[in-house]
PDB file of C-alpha atoms in Angstrom:
ATOM      1  CA  MET B   1       0.018   0.138   0.293  1.00 89.00           C
ATOM      2  CA  ILE B   2       1.164   3.629  -1.298  1.00 94.00           C
ATOM      3  CA  VAL B   3      -0.058   6.448   1.235  1.00 96.00           C
ATOM      4  CA  LYS B   4      -0.599   9.364  -1.191  1.00 97.00           C
ATOM      5  CA  SER B   5      -2.207  11.775   1.118  1.00 98.00           C
ATOM      6  CA  LEU B   6      -3.526  11.926   4.864  1.00 98.00           C
ATOM      7  CA  ASN B   7      -6.440  14.010   6.471  1.00 99.00           C
ATOM      8  CA  LEU B   8      -6.698  14.207   9.952  1.00 99.00           C
ATOM      9  CA  TYR B   9      -9.519  15.800  12.112  1.00 99.00           C
ATOM     10  CA  ASN B  10      -9.569  16.179  15.665  1.00 99.00           C
ATOM     11  CA  PHE B  11      -6.842  12.988  15.842  1.00 98.00           C
ATOM     12  CA  ARG B  12      -4.455  13.359  18.629  1.00 97.00           C
ATOM     13  CA  ASN B  13      -3.127  16.317  18.554  1.00 96.00           C
ATOM     14  CA  TYR B  14      -4.165  17.553  15.048  1.00 97.00           C
ATOM     15  CA  SER B  15      -7.482  19.655  14.955  1.00 97.00           C
ATOM     16  CA  HIS B  16      -7.213  19.395  11.319  1.00 98.00           C
ATOM     17  CA  PHE B  17      -4.067  18.757   9.069  1.00 98.00           C
ATOM     18  CA  VAL B  18      -3.692  17.774   5.869  1.00 98.00           C
ATOM     19  CA  ILE B  19      -0.357  16.145   4.083  1.00 97.00           C
ATOM     20  CA  ASP B  20       0.761  15.053   0.589  1.00 98.00           C
ATOM     21  CA  PHE B  21       3.257  12.608   0.580  1.00 97.00           C
ATOM     22  CA  SER B  22       6.148  12.588  -2.029  1.00 95.00           C
ATOM     23  CA  GLN B  23       6.140   9.069  -4.315  1.00 89.00           C
ATOM     24  CA  ASP B  24       9.803   8.854  -3.132  1.00 91.00           C
ATOM     25  CA  ILE B  25      11.073   8.696   0.693  1.00 94.00           C
ATOM     26  CA  ASN B  26       9.075  10.720   3.081  1.00 95.00           C
ATOM     27  CA  ILE B  27      11.089  11.896   6.215  1.00 95.00           C
ATOM     28  CA  LEU B  28       9.524  13.092   9.411  1.00 94.00           C
ATOM     29  CA  ILE B  29      11.223  15.652  11.684  1.00 95.00           C
ATOM     30  CA  GLY B  30      10.231  17.589  14.167  1.00 95.00           C
ATOM     31  CA  ASN B  31      10.795  18.387  18.001  1.00 96.00           C
ATOM     32  CA  ASN B  32       9.515  15.821  20.751  1.00 95.00           C
ATOM     33  CA  GLY B  33       5.535  16.234  21.240  1.00 91.00           C
ATOM     34  CA  GLN B  34       4.838  17.906  17.621  1.00 93.00           C
ATOM     35  CA  GLY B  35       2.743  15.166  16.306  1.00 94.00           C
ATOM     36  CA  LYS B  36       5.374  12.584  14.312  1.00 96.00           C
ATOM     37  CA  THR B  37       3.990   9.595  15.679  1.00 96.00           C
ATOM     38  CA  ASN B  38       0.765  10.734  15.705  1.00 97.00           C
ATOM     39  CA  LEU B  39       0.895  10.513  11.527  1.00 97.00           C
ATOM     40  CA  ILE B  40       2.431   7.213  11.751  1.00 97.00           C
ATOM     41  CA  GLU B  41      -0.430   5.871  14.210  1.00 98.00           C
ATOM     42  CA  ALA B  42      -2.902   7.220  11.751  1.00 98.00           C
ATOM     43  CA  ILE B  43      -1.331   5.412   8.899  1.00 97.00           C
ATOM     44  CA  TYR B  44      -1.387   2.369  10.930  1.00 97.00           C
ATOM     45  CA  LEU B  45      -5.106   3.014  12.216  1.00 97.00           C
ATOM     46  CA  LEU B  46      -6.394   3.194   8.596  1.00 96.00           C
ATOM     47  CA  SER B  47      -4.021   0.081   7.300  1.00 94.00           C
ATOM     48  CA  VAL B  48      -4.985  -2.399  10.389  1.00 95.00           C
ATOM     49  CA  GLY B  49      -8.331  -0.974  11.642  1.00 93.00           C
ATOM     50  CA  LYS B  50      -6.464  -0.129  15.395  1.00 94.00           C
ATOM     51  CA  SER B  51      -3.979   1.538  17.110  1.00 95.00           C
ATOM     52  CA  PHE B  52      -0.738   0.346  17.988  1.00 96.00           C
ATOM     53  CA  ARG B  53      -0.379   2.605  20.770  1.00 95.00           C
ATOM     54  CA  SER B  54      -4.026   2.797  22.464  1.00 92.00           C
ATOM     55  CA  HIS B  55      -7.080   0.461  22.478  1.00 91.00           C
ATOM     56  CA  VAL B  56      -9.165   3.399  23.862  1.00 94.00           C
ATOM     57  CA  ASN B  57     -10.873   5.273  20.944  1.00 95.00           C
ATOM     58  CA  LYS B  58     -11.314   8.294  23.589  1.00 95.00           C
ATOM     59  CA  GLN B  59      -7.053   8.624  23.756  1.00 95.00           C
ATOM     60  CA  MET B  60      -7.317   9.204  20.333  1.00 97.00           C
ATOM     61  CA  ILE B  61      -9.822  12.155  19.701  1.00 98.00           C
ATOM     62  CA  MET B  62      -8.640  15.510  20.383  1.00 97.00           C
ATOM     63  CA  PHE B  63      -9.546  16.989  23.390  1.00 95.00           C
ATOM     64  CA  ASP B  64     -13.328  18.533  23.891  1.00 96.00           C
ATOM     65  CA  ASN B  65     -14.325  16.502  20.621  1.00 97.00           C
ATOM     66  CA  GLU B  66     -16.835  14.057  20.549  1.00 97.00           C
ATOM     67  CA  PHE B  67     -15.246  12.357  17.187  1.00 98.00           C
ATOM     68  CA  ALA B  68     -11.863  12.047  15.183  1.00 98.00           C
ATOM     69  CA  ARG B  69     -11.744  11.205  11.671  1.00 99.00           C
ATOM     70  CA  VAL B  70      -8.627  10.123   9.743  1.00 99.00           C
ATOM     71  CA  GLU B  71      -8.858   9.616   5.900  1.00 99.00           C
ATOM     72  CA  GLY B  72      -6.332   8.812   3.404  1.00 98.00           C
ATOM     73  CA  LYS B  73      -6.104   8.158  -0.281  1.00 98.00           C
ATOM     74  CA  VAL B  74      -3.753   4.898  -1.047  1.00 97.00           C
ATOM     75  CA  ILE B  75      -3.155   2.977  -3.931  1.00 95.00           C
ATOM     76  CA  SER B  76      -3.184  -0.800  -3.229  1.00 91.00           C
ATOM     77  CA  ASN B  77      -3.085  -3.566  -5.769  1.00 92.00           C
ATOM     78  CA  SER B  78      -2.456  -1.080  -8.469  1.00 94.00           C
ATOM     79  CA  LYS B  79      -6.065   1.005  -7.931  1.00 96.00           C
ATOM     80  CA  GLN B  80      -6.571   4.116  -5.652  1.00 97.00           C
ATOM     81  CA  ARG B  81      -8.802   3.882  -2.900  1.00 97.00           C
ATOM     82  CA  ASN B  82     -10.332   6.259  -0.329  1.00 98.00           C
ATOM     83  CA  LEU B  83      -9.975   5.207   3.191  1.00 98.00           C
ATOM     84  CA  GLU B  84     -11.839   6.745   6.440  1.00 98.00           C
ATOM     85  CA  ILE B  85     -12.191   5.552   9.783  1.00 98.00           C
ATOM     86  CA  ILE B  86     -14.351   7.852  12.379  1.00 98.00           C
ATOM     87  CA  LEU B  87     -13.851   7.041  15.802  1.00 98.00           C
ATOM     88  CA  GLY B  88     -16.273   8.223  18.751  1.00 96.00           C
ATOM     89  CA  SER B  89     -15.825   7.089  22.294  1.00 94.00           C
ATOM     90  CA  ASN B  90     -18.003   4.000  21.913  1.00 94.00           C
ATOM     91  CA  PHE B  91     -17.662   3.401  18.017  1.00 95.00           C
ATOM     92  CA  LYS B  92     -15.412   3.251  15.003  1.00 96.00           C
ATOM     93  CA  ASN B  93     -17.125   3.013  11.827  1.00 97.00           C
ATOM     94  CA  ALA B  94     -14.747   2.325   8.720  1.00 97.00           C
ATOM     95  CA  LYS B  95     -14.888   2.819   4.832  1.00 98.00           C
ATOM     96  CA  ILE B  96     -13.030   1.860   1.852  1.00 97.00           C
ATOM     97  CA  ASP B  97     -14.704   4.274  -1.220  1.00 97.00           C
ATOM     98  CA  ASN B  98     -17.203   5.504   0.518  1.00 96.00           C
ATOM     99  CA  GLN B  99     -18.803   1.929   1.072  1.00 96.00           C
ATOM    100  CA  ASP B 100     -19.215   0.776   5.206  1.00 96.00           C
ATOM    101  CA  ILE B 101     -16.627  -2.525   6.214  1.00 92.00           C
ATOM    102  CA  HIS B 102     -17.693  -4.029   8.895  1.00 75.00           C
TER     103      HIS B 102
END
């Protein structure tokens, strides 16, 4: 899977963040606590459907918000796909190309 872009809404320390990745190598640089691991966690969440850091959805939702949304455009098996995960305190919805997956 090749990640082309990410859109994060109320995810961890990001109220709204958009990043388009290069087709080449991408390097994340920043001070501690700036959100580098959060970007990797968002990619993992889209790939696997769960976090590698927490089993509690609320910990991934920015403080004082009801939900978080992670969207990504990826290339998988030579096809572009739109992935989306919406996290609430007590629910998780996942979609591929706007179709719910279970």
